[in-house]
Amino acid sequence: MENLKIELTKNPKKKPGPGDKLGFGTIFTDHMFLMEYDKGIGWHDARIVPYGPVSLSLASTCLHYAQETFEGLKAYRADDGRILMFRPEENFKRMNISNARLCMPELDVDFCVECLKKLVDIDKEWVPEAEGASLYIRPMTIGIESRLGVKEADNYLFAILLSPSGAYYESGLKPVKIYVEENYVRAVRGGVGFAKTGGNYASSMLAQHVAHEQGYAQVLWLDGVERKYIGEVGAMNIFFVIDGEVITPELDGSILAGITRKSIIELLREEGYKVTERKLSIQEVAQAYEEGKLQEVFGSGTAAVISPVGELKWGDKVMKIGGGEIGPISFKAYQTLTGIQWGRIAGPEGWSVEAARL
Ligand SMILES: *Cc1c(COP(=O)(O)O)cnc(C)c1O
């Protein structure tokens, strides 16, 4: 690619070995991708450079008025040595939706995918080998104009960081306990809930903290107006299996359109399951539980793929789901998606994108 400059590191770092604990998001590879945007010029200076800090004015708009968006996806090491990414163009398309909402410039999706492939190819030796481990990919756009006036920036930085990360589940898929949040709200329709932006996380941290202190892994957000309809969980969308029907909240503008969510809906429909996107109230879930019809609950997101929910606490009511085991539909979705991601199952056309070969 002629408009991509590459500067390789002269000091490659020691890569983690197969036995090293990777955790999540603390180790970075040798290289990163950067490009800038200036009003009137557009995006320019696309480059792959050694990973390291960049200098930034403390008056940058991203630091004061939260003009920032991000994405998250992974590269997987297939058994045959291919390095595969899962639907990467969907991430850049979604970043464009987030950027538009925050008055930030649009990216060229195909160009970003090509640059990402090149970056992953350069750092392919960093894609971990251990079962379930992968290379986490973090694209981000930030406003970097140095000006305290409240107005969208004229200058932006787009970056892609790569971080080898450990398996989400170290000892099998364990159901998590979730707490239905009744005091705080995450987003409202018309706000930025559908954008992948740091502000949504800043506003959700206190509730998350309180839930953790009470022994719950995550909070389940209800809609911000009636405090009744189910939204999503932390960094995951949520699915319920009620009386054989798979139900997930509709995309109403207040929840994130997860790529895992969309993929699960497509896969389960393909398998013949009835999958419905609609409004679903917490009262309806509680009633289904009372009637013995609440069969499975699971979260979906890039990090965990599928996260079975074993307990849902709503006020004084504790709903126990699945008897500590993952349900059959949750398991089916997990097996199929991870199979496609690791190149063991051929998925629908275009879902697996090869970035490199070892
Ligand atoms: C990223 C994210 C998700 C999951 O999206 P995937 O594309 O499936 O990883 C869900 N909810 C929120 C708030 C998120 O930020």
mmCIF file of C-alpha atoms and ligand atoms in Angstrom:
data_model
loop_
_atom_site.group_PDB
_atom_site.id
_atom_site.type_symbol
_atom_site.label_atom_id
_atom_site.label_comp_id
_atom_site.label_asym_id
_atom_site.label_seq_id
_atom_site.Cartn_x
_atom_site.Cartn_y
_atom_site.Cartn_z
ATOM 1 C CA MET A 1 0.000 0.000 0.000
ATOM 2 C CA GLU A 2 1.651 3.174 -1.233
ATOM 3 C CA ASN A 3 0.019 5.562 1.256
ATOM 4 C CA LEU A 4 1.107 3.566 4.298
ATOM 5 C CA LYS A 5 4.603 4.221 5.689
ATOM 6 C CA ILE A 6 6.268 1.567 7.797
ATOM 7 C CA GLU A 7 9.014 2.108 10.356
ATOM 8 C CA LEU A 8 10.060 -1.111 12.062
ATOM 9 C CA THR A 9 11.393 -1.140 15.607
ATOM 10 C CA LYS A 10 15.128 -1.471 16.166
ATOM 11 C CA ASN A 11 14.521 -2.762 19.681
ATOM 12 C CA PRO A 12 12.037 -5.626 19.522
ATOM 13 C CA LYS A 13 10.682 -6.479 22.968
ATOM 14 C CA LYS A 14 10.739 -9.906 24.544
ATOM 15 C CA LYS A 15 7.473 -11.620 23.648
ATOM 16 C CA PRO A 16 5.543 -13.415 26.380
ATOM 17 C CA GLY A 17 6.176 -17.170 26.349
ATOM 18 C CA PRO A 18 3.478 -19.868 26.152
ATOM 19 C CA GLY A 19 3.471 -20.265 29.943
ATOM 20 C CA ASP A 20 3.273 -16.545 30.825
ATOM 21 C CA LYS A 21 0.068 -15.079 32.269
ATOM 22 C CA LEU A 22 -1.219 -12.499 29.795
ATOM 23 C CA GLY A 23 -4.257 -11.063 31.555
ATOM 24 C CA PHE A 24 -6.056 -8.413 29.553
ATOM 25 C CA GLY A 25 -4.828 -5.222 27.928
ATOM 26 C CA THR A 26 -1.576 -4.567 29.762
ATOM 27 C CA ILE A 27 1.037 -5.932 27.335
ATOM 28 C CA PHE A 28 1.486 -4.231 23.949
ATOM 29 C CA THR A 29 3.230 -5.476 20.820
ATOM 30 C CA ASP A 30 6.224 -3.896 19.045
ATOM 31 C CA HIS A 31 4.226 -1.704 16.657
ATOM 32 C CA MET A 32 1.125 0.475 16.398
ATOM 33 C CA PHE A 33 -0.772 2.231 13.624
ATOM 34 C CA LEU A 34 -1.280 6.005 13.623
ATOM 35 C CA MET A 35 -2.783 8.623 11.324
ATOM 36 C CA GLU A 36 -3.933 12.203 11.777
ATOM 37 C CA TYR A 37 -6.854 14.221 10.528
ATOM 38 C CA ASP A 38 -6.856 17.944 9.950
ATOM 39 C CA LYS A 39 -9.923 19.886 8.924
ATOM 40 C CA GLY A 40 -9.662 20.862 5.262
ATOM 41 C CA ILE A 41 -7.049 18.158 4.562
ATOM 42 C CA GLY A 42 -8.627 14.922 5.742
ATOM 43 C CA TRP A 43 -6.802 11.859 7.086
ATOM 44 C CA HIS A 44 -3.078 11.791 6.350
ATOM 45 C CA ASP A 45 0.270 10.321 7.398
ATOM 46 C CA ALA A 46 -0.958 6.755 7.821
ATOM 47 C CA ARG A 47 1.945 4.896 9.356
ATOM 48 C CA ILE A 48 3.023 1.842 11.303
ATOM 49 C CA VAL A 49 5.635 2.818 13.881
ATOM 50 C CA PRO A 50 7.275 1.321 16.990
ATOM 51 C CA TYR A 51 4.786 1.153 19.877
ATOM 52 C CA GLY A 52 5.263 3.915 22.430
ATOM 53 C CA PRO A 53 3.829 7.072 23.983
ATOM 54 C CA VAL A 54 2.731 9.985 21.793
ATOM 55 C CA SER A 55 2.831 13.627 22.840
ATOM 56 C CA LEU A 56 -0.472 15.388 23.278
ATOM 57 C CA SER A 57 -1.513 18.845 24.482
ATOM 58 C CA LEU A 58 -3.292 18.740 27.853
ATOM 59 C CA ALA A 59 -5.828 21.067 26.254
ATOM 60 C CA SER A 60 -6.820 18.321 23.749
ATOM 61 C CA THR A 61 -10.591 18.156 23.298
ATOM 62 C CA CYS A 62 -10.656 14.413 24.056
ATOM 63 C CA LEU A 63 -9.417 15.101 27.583
ATOM 64 C CA HIS A 64 -11.978 17.804 28.420
ATOM 65 C CA TYR A 65 -15.066 17.095 26.381
ATOM 66 C CA ALA A 66 -14.668 13.361 25.800
ATOM 67 C CA GLN A 67 -14.375 13.380 22.036
ATOM 68 C CA GLU A 68 -13.177 9.801 21.867
ATOM 69 C CA THR A 69 -14.429 6.568 20.362
ATOM 70 C CA PHE A 70 -12.968 3.093 20.396
ATOM 71 C CA GLU A 71 -13.402 -0.416 19.065
ATOM 72 C CA GLY A 72 -12.450 -3.904 20.202
ATOM 73 C CA LEU A 73 -11.832 -7.041 18.161
ATOM 74 C CA LYS A 74 -9.415 -9.947 18.161
ATOM 75 C CA ALA A 75 -6.984 -11.884 15.970
ATOM 76 C CA TYR A 76 -6.850 -15.641 16.507
ATOM 77 C CA ARG A 77 -4.146 -18.203 15.707
ATOM 78 C CA ALA A 78 -5.730 -21.038 13.721
ATOM 79 C CA ASP A 79 -4.290 -24.577 13.971
ATOM 80 C CA ASP A 80 -2.975 -24.339 10.392
ATOM 81 C CA GLY A 81 -0.931 -21.177 11.138
ATOM 82 C CA ARG A 82 -3.339 -18.620 9.707
ATOM 83 C CA ILE A 83 -3.997 -15.507 11.766
ATOM 84 C CA LEU A 84 -7.705 -14.759 11.490
ATOM 85 C CA MET A 85 -9.779 -11.728 12.391
ATOM 86 C CA PHE A 86 -13.544 -11.840 12.926
ATOM 87 C CA ARG A 87 -15.626 -9.435 10.775
ATOM 88 C CA PRO A 88 -13.166 -6.511 11.150
ATOM 89 C CA GLU A 89 -14.972 -4.245 8.665
ATOM 90 C CA GLU A 90 -17.966 -4.290 11.040
ATOM 91 C CA ASN A 91 -15.818 -2.639 13.712
ATOM 92 C CA PHE A 92 -14.739 0.224 11.463
ATOM 93 C CA LYS A 93 -18.297 0.686 10.201
ATOM 94 C CA ARG A 94 -19.434 0.934 13.806
ATOM 95 C CA MET A 95 -16.632 3.371 14.598
ATOM 96 C CA ASN A 96 -17.997 5.576 11.824
ATOM 97 C CA ILE A 97 -21.437 5.489 13.479
ATOM 98 C CA SER A 98 -19.844 6.408 16.829
ATOM 99 C CA ASN A 99 -17.698 9.126 15.236
ATOM 100 C CA ALA A 100 -20.677 10.686 13.454
ATOM 101 C CA ARG A 101 -22.572 10.923 16.762
ATOM 102 C CA LEU A 102 -19.642 12.681 18.450
ATOM 103 C CA CYS A 103 -19.075 15.053 15.522
ATOM 104 C CA MET A 104 -15.822 13.306 14.614
ATOM 105 C CA PRO A 105 -14.597 12.506 11.086
ATOM 106 C CA GLU A 106 -15.435 9.341 9.185
ATOM 107 C CA LEU A 107 -12.816 6.715 8.341
ATOM 108 C CA ASP A 108 -12.304 4.792 5.105
ATOM 109 C CA VAL A 109 -13.380 1.305 6.246
ATOM 110 C CA ASP A 110 -11.486 -0.663 3.568
ATOM 111 C CA PHE A 111 -8.300 1.328 4.108
ATOM 112 C CA CYS A 112 -8.489 0.747 7.881
ATOM 113 C CA VAL A 113 -8.966 -3.022 7.380
ATOM 114 C CA GLU A 114 -5.945 -3.144 5.027
ATOM 115 C CA CYS A 115 -3.770 -1.171 7.473
ATOM 116 C CA LEU A 116 -4.900 -3.415 10.332
ATOM 117 C CA LYS A 117 -4.020 -6.564 8.356
ATOM 118 C CA LYS A 118 -0.551 -5.142 7.693
ATOM 119 C CA LEU A 119 -0.070 -4.237 11.374
ATOM 120 C CA VAL A 120 -1.152 -7.707 12.537
ATOM 121 C CA ASP A 121 1.115 -9.276 9.899
ATOM 122 C CA ILE A 122 4.120 -7.305 11.176
ATOM 123 C CA ASP A 123 3.405 -8.339 14.775
ATOM 124 C CA LYS A 124 2.058 -11.825 13.973
ATOM 125 C CA GLU A 125 4.555 -13.553 16.269
ATOM 126 C CA TRP A 126 2.755 -11.800 19.152
ATOM 127 C CA VAL A 127 -0.524 -13.657 18.554
ATOM 128 C CA PRO A 128 -0.535 -15.999 21.557
ATOM 129 C CA GLU A 129 -0.518 -19.765 21.161
ATOM 130 C CA ALA A 130 -2.180 -20.866 24.390
ATOM 131 C CA GLU A 131 -5.684 -22.339 24.082
ATOM 132 C CA GLY A 132 -8.255 -19.546 24.102
ATOM 133 C CA ALA A 133 -5.675 -16.728 24.093
ATOM 134 C CA SER A 134 -5.775 -14.133 21.316
ATOM 135 C CA LEU A 135 -4.426 -10.798 20.146
ATOM 136 C CA TYR A 136 -6.778 -8.036 21.272
ATOM 137 C CA ILE A 137 -7.039 -5.148 18.809
ATOM 138 C CA ARG A 138 -7.964 -1.668 20.009
ATOM 139 C CA PRO A 139 -8.697 0.998 17.372
ATOM 140 C CA MET A 140 -9.413 4.495 18.736
ATOM 141 C CA THR A 141 -10.150 8.011 17.502
ATOM 142 C CA ILE A 142 -9.495 11.051 19.720
ATOM 143 C CA GLY A 143 -9.900 14.818 19.301
ATOM 144 C CA ILE A 144 -6.459 16.383 19.717
ATOM 145 C CA GLU A 145 -7.018 20.043 18.941
ATOM 146 C CA SER A 146 -5.517 22.175 21.679
ATOM 147 C CA ARG A 147 -8.390 24.492 22.562
ATOM 148 C CA LEU A 148 -10.632 24.799 25.610
ATOM 149 C CA GLY A 149 -13.633 26.238 23.798
ATOM 150 C CA VAL A 150 -16.521 23.781 23.604
ATOM 151 C CA LYS A 151 -16.717 22.915 19.933
ATOM 152 C CA GLU A 152 -15.746 19.846 17.924
ATOM 153 C CA ALA A 153 -12.014 19.592 17.282
ATOM 154 C CA ASP A 154 -10.400 20.426 13.958
ATOM 155 C CA ASN A 155 -7.686 17.789 14.529
ATOM 156 C CA TYR A 156 -7.896 14.078 15.353
ATOM 157 C CA LEU A 157 -5.640 11.109 15.917
ATOM 158 C CA PHE A 158 -6.632 7.575 14.936
ATOM 159 C CA ALA A 159 -4.587 4.731 16.408
ATOM 160 C CA ILE A 160 -4.629 0.942 16.525
ATOM 161 C CA LEU A 161 -2.966 -0.837 19.446
ATOM 162 C CA LEU A 162 -2.383 -4.603 19.715
ATOM 163 C CA SER A 163 -2.364 -6.449 23.020
ATOM 164 C CA PRO A 164 -1.829 -10.200 23.479
ATOM 165 C CA SER A 165 -4.476 -11.335 25.946
ATOM 166 C CA GLY A 166 -5.184 -14.493 27.894
ATOM 167 C CA ALA A 167 -8.195 -16.779 27.592
ATOM 168 C CA TYR A 168 -11.332 -15.201 29.054
ATOM 169 C CA TYR A 169 -12.336 -18.504 30.599
ATOM 170 C CA GLU A 170 -9.469 -20.257 32.294
ATOM 171 C CA SER A 171 -11.508 -23.051 33.807
ATOM 172 C CA GLY A 172 -14.468 -23.601 31.509
ATOM 173 C CA LEU A 173 -17.505 -21.389 30.892
ATOM 174 C CA LYS A 174 -18.583 -20.396 34.362
ATOM 175 C CA PRO A 175 -21.984 -18.728 34.803
ATOM 176 C CA VAL A 176 -21.777 -15.215 36.296
ATOM 177 C CA LYS A 177 -23.963 -13.396 38.792
ATOM 178 C CA ILE A 178 -25.594 -10.196 37.583
ATOM 179 C CA TYR A 179 -27.349 -7.429 39.463
ATOM 180 C CA VAL A 180 -30.239 -5.464 37.942
ATOM 181 C CA GLU A 181 -29.397 -1.778 38.400
ATOM 182 C CA GLU A 182 -32.232 0.328 39.726
ATOM 183 C CA ASN A 183 -30.482 3.503 40.939
ATOM 184 C CA TYR A 184 -28.259 4.512 38.072
ATOM 185 C CA VAL A 185 -28.817 4.619 34.334
ATOM 186 C CA ARG A 186 -26.257 4.194 31.591
ATOM 187 C CA ALA A 187 -27.894 5.845 28.606
ATOM 188 C CA VAL A 188 -31.149 7.214 27.240
ATOM 189 C CA ARG A 189 -32.566 7.248 23.726
ATOM 190 C CA GLY A 190 -31.235 10.283 21.903
ATOM 191 C CA GLY A 191 -28.014 10.147 23.925
ATOM 192 C CA VAL A 192 -24.796 8.313 23.086
ATOM 193 C CA GLY A 193 -25.629 4.807 24.331
ATOM 194 C CA PHE A 194 -25.293 3.345 20.830
ATOM 195 C CA ALA A 195 -21.810 4.850 20.364
ATOM 196 C CA LYS A 196 -18.702 3.037 21.578
ATOM 197 C CA THR A 197 -17.328 5.976 23.526
ATOM 198 C CA GLY A 198 -15.463 6.267 26.806
ATOM 199 C CA GLY A 199 -18.124 8.531 28.347
ATOM 200 C CA ASN A 200 -20.563 5.621 28.548
ATOM 201 C CA TYR A 201 -17.996 3.746 30.601
ATOM 202 C CA ALA A 202 -17.207 6.708 32.861
ATOM 203 C CA SER A 203 -20.897 6.997 33.755
ATOM 204 C CA SER A 204 -21.214 3.276 34.458
ATOM 205 C CA MET A 205 -18.224 2.771 36.756
ATOM 206 C CA LEU A 206 -19.884 3.638 40.050
ATOM 207 C CA ALA A 207 -22.706 1.132 39.549
ATOM 208 C CA GLN A 208 -20.158 -1.475 38.467
ATOM 209 C CA HIS A 209 -18.102 -0.766 41.593
ATOM 210 C CA VAL A 210 -21.113 -1.156 43.913
ATOM 211 C CA ALA A 211 -22.131 -4.400 42.160
ATOM 212 C CA HIS A 212 -18.596 -5.799 42.589
ATOM 213 C CA GLU A 213 -18.622 -4.981 46.290
ATOM 214 C CA GLN A 214 -21.796 -7.027 46.613
ATOM 215 C CA GLY A 215 -20.257 -10.004 44.838
ATOM 216 C CA TYR A 216 -21.805 -9.464 41.401
ATOM 217 C CA ALA A 217 -19.750 -9.566 38.213
ATOM 218 C CA GLN A 218 -21.677 -6.950 36.238
ATOM 219 C CA VAL A 219 -24.820 -4.848 36.260
ATOM 220 C CA LEU A 220 -27.807 -5.229 33.964
ATOM 221 C CA TRP A 221 -28.972 -1.795 32.826
ATOM 222 C CA LEU A 222 -32.626 -0.903 32.513
ATOM 223 C CA ASP A 223 -33.871 1.835 30.163
ATOM 224 C CA GLY A 224 -33.279 5.348 31.469
ATOM 225 C CA VAL A 225 -36.860 6.604 31.132
ATOM 226 C CA GLU A 226 -39.239 3.989 32.535
ATOM 227 C CA ARG A 227 -36.528 1.992 34.339
ATOM 228 C CA LYS A 228 -38.291 -1.095 33.162
ATOM 229 C CA TYR A 229 -36.993 -2.385 29.846
ATOM 230 C CA ILE A 230 -33.799 -4.396 29.665
ATOM 231 C CA GLY A 231 -30.858 -2.747 27.912
ATOM 232 C CA GLU A 232 -27.487 -4.447 28.140
ATOM 233 C CA VAL A 233 -24.776 -5.543 30.582
ATOM 234 C CA GLY A 234 -21.473 -3.714 31.125
ATOM 235 C CA ALA A 235 -19.679 -4.352 27.833
ATOM 236 C CA MET A 236 -22.061 -7.068 26.649
ATOM 237 C CA ASN A 237 -25.448 -7.399 25.020
ATOM 238 C CA ILE A 238 -27.892 -9.814 26.617
ATOM 239 C CA PHE A 239 -30.096 -12.691 25.476
ATOM 240 C CA PHE A 240 -32.927 -14.554 27.251
ATOM 241 C CA VAL A 241 -34.360 -17.924 26.312
ATOM 242 C CA ILE A 242 -38.014 -17.964 27.398
ATOM 243 C CA ASP A 243 -40.137 -20.987 26.564
ATOM 244 C CA GLY A 244 -37.880 -21.942 23.642
ATOM 245 C CA GLU A 245 -37.761 -18.443 22.117
ATOM 246 C CA VAL A 246 -34.507 -16.486 22.044
ATOM 247 C CA ILE A 247 -35.190 -12.839 22.924
ATOM 248 C CA THR A 248 -32.772 -9.902 22.919
ATOM 249 C CA PRO A 249 -33.550 -6.201 23.401
ATOM 250 C CA GLU A 250 -34.094 -4.313 20.148
ATOM 251 C CA LEU A 251 -31.563 -1.677 19.063
ATOM 252 C CA ASP A 252 -33.447 1.385 20.275
ATOM 253 C CA GLY A 253 -30.554 3.853 20.206
ATOM 254 C CA SER A 254 -29.599 3.409 23.848
ATOM 255 C CA ILE A 255 -27.659 0.148 23.564
ATOM 256 C CA LEU A 256 -24.586 -0.823 21.605
ATOM 257 C CA ALA A 257 -25.083 -2.834 18.421
ATOM 258 C CA GLY A 258 -22.702 -5.667 19.300
ATOM 259 C CA ILE A 259 -21.086 -7.567 16.459
ATOM 260 C CA THR A 260 -21.256 -10.723 18.591
ATOM 261 C CA ARG A 261 -24.977 -10.008 19.158
ATOM 262 C CA LYS A 262 -25.601 -9.627 15.432
ATOM 263 C CA SER A 263 -23.580 -12.774 14.629
ATOM 264 C CA ILE A 264 -25.477 -14.854 17.223
ATOM 265 C CA ILE A 265 -28.837 -13.703 15.857
ATOM 266 C CA GLU A 266 -27.761 -14.652 12.322
ATOM 267 C CA LEU A 267 -26.312 -18.024 13.359
ATOM 268 C CA LEU A 268 -29.231 -19.092 15.566
ATOM 269 C CA ARG A 269 -31.789 -18.110 12.906
ATOM 270 C CA GLU A 270 -29.773 -20.112 10.389
ATOM 271 C CA GLU A 271 -30.037 -23.104 12.775
ATOM 272 C CA GLY A 272 -33.820 -22.702 12.876
ATOM 273 C CA TYR A 273 -34.238 -21.077 16.296
ATOM 274 C CA LYS A 274 -36.857 -18.409 16.795
ATOM 275 C CA VAL A 275 -34.909 -15.235 17.602
ATOM 276 C CA THR A 276 -36.794 -12.047 18.403
ATOM 277 C CA GLU A 277 -35.483 -8.510 18.862
ATOM 278 C CA ARG A 278 -37.987 -6.579 20.922
ATOM 279 C CA LYS A 279 -38.655 -4.636 24.092
ATOM 280 C CA LEU A 280 -38.416 -6.943 27.098
ATOM 281 C CA SER A 281 -39.233 -5.736 30.607
ATOM 282 C CA ILE A 282 -37.618 -7.029 33.784
ATOM 283 C CA GLN A 283 -41.156 -7.797 35.015
ATOM 284 C CA GLU A 284 -41.685 -10.128 32.041
ATOM 285 C CA VAL A 285 -38.406 -11.903 32.814
ATOM 286 C CA ALA A 286 -39.365 -12.280 36.499
ATOM 287 C CA GLN A 287 -42.767 -13.658 35.526
ATOM 288 C CA ALA A 288 -41.227 -16.148 33.106
ATOM 289 C CA TYR A 289 -38.944 -17.209 35.969
ATOM 290 C CA GLU A 290 -41.935 -17.713 38.298
ATOM 291 C CA GLU A 291 -43.651 -19.829 35.672
ATOM 292 C CA GLY A 292 -40.533 -21.922 35.113
ATOM 293 C CA LYS A 293 -40.127 -20.658 31.541
ATOM 294 C CA LEU A 294 -36.831 -18.762 31.906
ATOM 295 C CA GLN A 295 -34.468 -21.366 30.470
ATOM 296 C CA GLU A 296 -31.248 -19.492 29.674
ATOM 297 C CA VAL A 297 -29.709 -16.038 30.038
ATOM 298 C CA PHE A 298 -26.402 -15.087 28.438
ATOM 299 C CA GLY A 299 -24.319 -12.030 27.644
ATOM 300 C CA SER A 300 -22.510 -11.581 24.310
ATOM 301 C CA GLY A 301 -19.407 -9.585 23.466
ATOM 302 C CA THR A 302 -15.974 -9.859 21.877
ATOM 303 C CA ALA A 303 -14.180 -10.472 25.184
ATOM 304 C CA ALA A 304 -16.126 -13.492 26.465
ATOM 305 C CA VAL A 305 -18.037 -14.350 23.262
ATOM 306 C CA ILE A 306 -20.806 -15.872 25.410
ATOM 307 C CA SER A 307 -21.127 -15.325 29.141
ATOM 308 C CA PRO A 308 -23.771 -17.536 30.737
ATOM 309 C CA VAL A 309 -25.723 -15.828 33.528
ATOM 310 C CA GLY A 310 -26.372 -18.115 36.494
ATOM 311 C CA GLU A 311 -27.999 -15.595 38.797
ATOM 312 C CA LEU A 312 -29.982 -12.422 38.283
ATOM 313 C CA LYS A 313 -30.731 -10.231 41.298
ATOM 314 C CA TRP A 314 -33.550 -7.708 40.977
ATOM 315 C CA GLY A 315 -34.332 -5.917 44.231
ATOM 316 C CA ASP A 316 -35.023 -8.635 46.794
ATOM 317 C CA LYS A 317 -35.692 -11.208 44.147
ATOM 318 C CA VAL A 318 -32.949 -13.672 43.242
ATOM 319 C CA MET A 319 -33.454 -15.671 40.063
ATOM 320 C CA LYS A 320 -31.256 -18.761 39.712
ATOM 321 C CA ILE A 321 -30.853 -19.892 36.127
ATOM 322 C CA GLY A 322 -29.474 -23.106 34.645
ATOM 323 C CA GLY A 323 -28.338 -24.760 37.908
ATOM 324 C CA GLY A 324 -24.716 -23.596 37.583
ATOM 325 C CA GLU A 325 -24.419 -24.982 34.047
ATOM 326 C CA ILE A 326 -24.351 -23.362 30.617
ATOM 327 C CA GLY A 327 -27.608 -23.916 28.708
ATOM 328 C CA PRO A 328 -27.804 -25.750 25.355
ATOM 329 C CA ILE A 329 -28.495 -22.678 23.174
ATOM 330 C CA SER A 330 -25.762 -20.640 24.901
ATOM 331 C CA PHE A 331 -23.359 -23.544 24.402
ATOM 332 C CA LYS A 332 -24.328 -23.993 20.757
ATOM 333 C CA ALA A 333 -23.725 -20.271 20.084
ATOM 334 C CA TYR A 334 -20.392 -20.402 21.921
ATOM 335 C CA GLN A 335 -19.149 -23.491 20.077
ATOM 336 C CA THR A 336 -20.150 -22.180 16.657
ATOM 337 C CA LEU A 337 -18.753 -18.678 17.100
ATOM 338 C CA THR A 338 -15.452 -19.750 18.645
ATOM 339 C CA GLY A 339 -15.172 -22.475 15.984
ATOM 340 C CA ILE A 340 -15.445 -19.858 13.242
ATOM 341 C CA GLN A 341 -13.087 -17.459 15.026
ATOM 342 C CA TRP A 342 -10.363 -20.086 15.406
ATOM 343 C CA GLY A 343 -10.833 -21.339 11.850
ATOM 344 C CA ARG A 344 -12.132 -24.793 12.844
ATOM 345 C CA ILE A 345 -15.558 -24.245 11.290
ATOM 346 C CA ALA A 346 -16.177 -22.445 7.990
ATOM 347 C CA GLY A 347 -18.479 -19.532 8.788
ATOM 348 C CA PRO A 348 -20.594 -17.409 6.470
ATOM 349 C CA GLU A 349 -18.803 -15.655 3.607
ATOM 350 C CA GLY A 350 -16.542 -12.837 4.781
ATOM 351 C CA TRP A 351 -16.682 -13.518 8.534
ATOM 352 C CA SER A 352 -13.090 -14.764 8.758
ATOM 353 C CA VAL A 353 -10.474 -12.382 7.431
ATOM 354 C CA GLU A 354 -6.935 -13.673 7.128
ATOM 355 C CA ALA A 355 -4.381 -11.121 8.322
ATOM 356 C CA ALA A 356 -1.233 -13.248 8.156
ATOM 357 C CA ARG A 357 0.293 -16.709 7.975
ATOM 358 C CA LEU A 358 2.950 -17.999 10.305
HETATM 359 C C1 LIG B 1 -18.256 -3.340 22.801
HETATM 360 C C2 LIG B 1 -19.542 -3.386 23.559
HETATM 361 C C3 LIG B 1 -20.440 -4.462 23.445
HETATM 362 C C4 LIG B 1 -20.142 -5.723 22.670
HETATM 363 O O1 LIG B 1 -19.924 -5.506 21.313
HETATM 364 P P1 LIG B 1 -19.181 -6.630 20.440
HETATM 365 O O2 LIG B 1 -19.073 -5.983 19.101
HETATM 366 O O3 LIG B 1 -20.028 -7.820 20.448
HETATM 367 O O4 LIG B 1 -17.862 -6.862 21.101
HETATM 368 C C5 LIG B 1 -21.661 -4.367 24.098
HETATM 369 N N1 LIG B 1 -21.957 -3.302 24.870
HETATM 370 C C6 LIG B 1 -21.108 -2.254 25.016
HETATM 371 C C7 LIG B 1 -21.508 -1.114 25.860
HETATM 372 C C8 LIG B 1 -19.876 -2.264 24.377
HETATM 373 O O5 LIG B 1 -19.044 -1.238 24.532
#
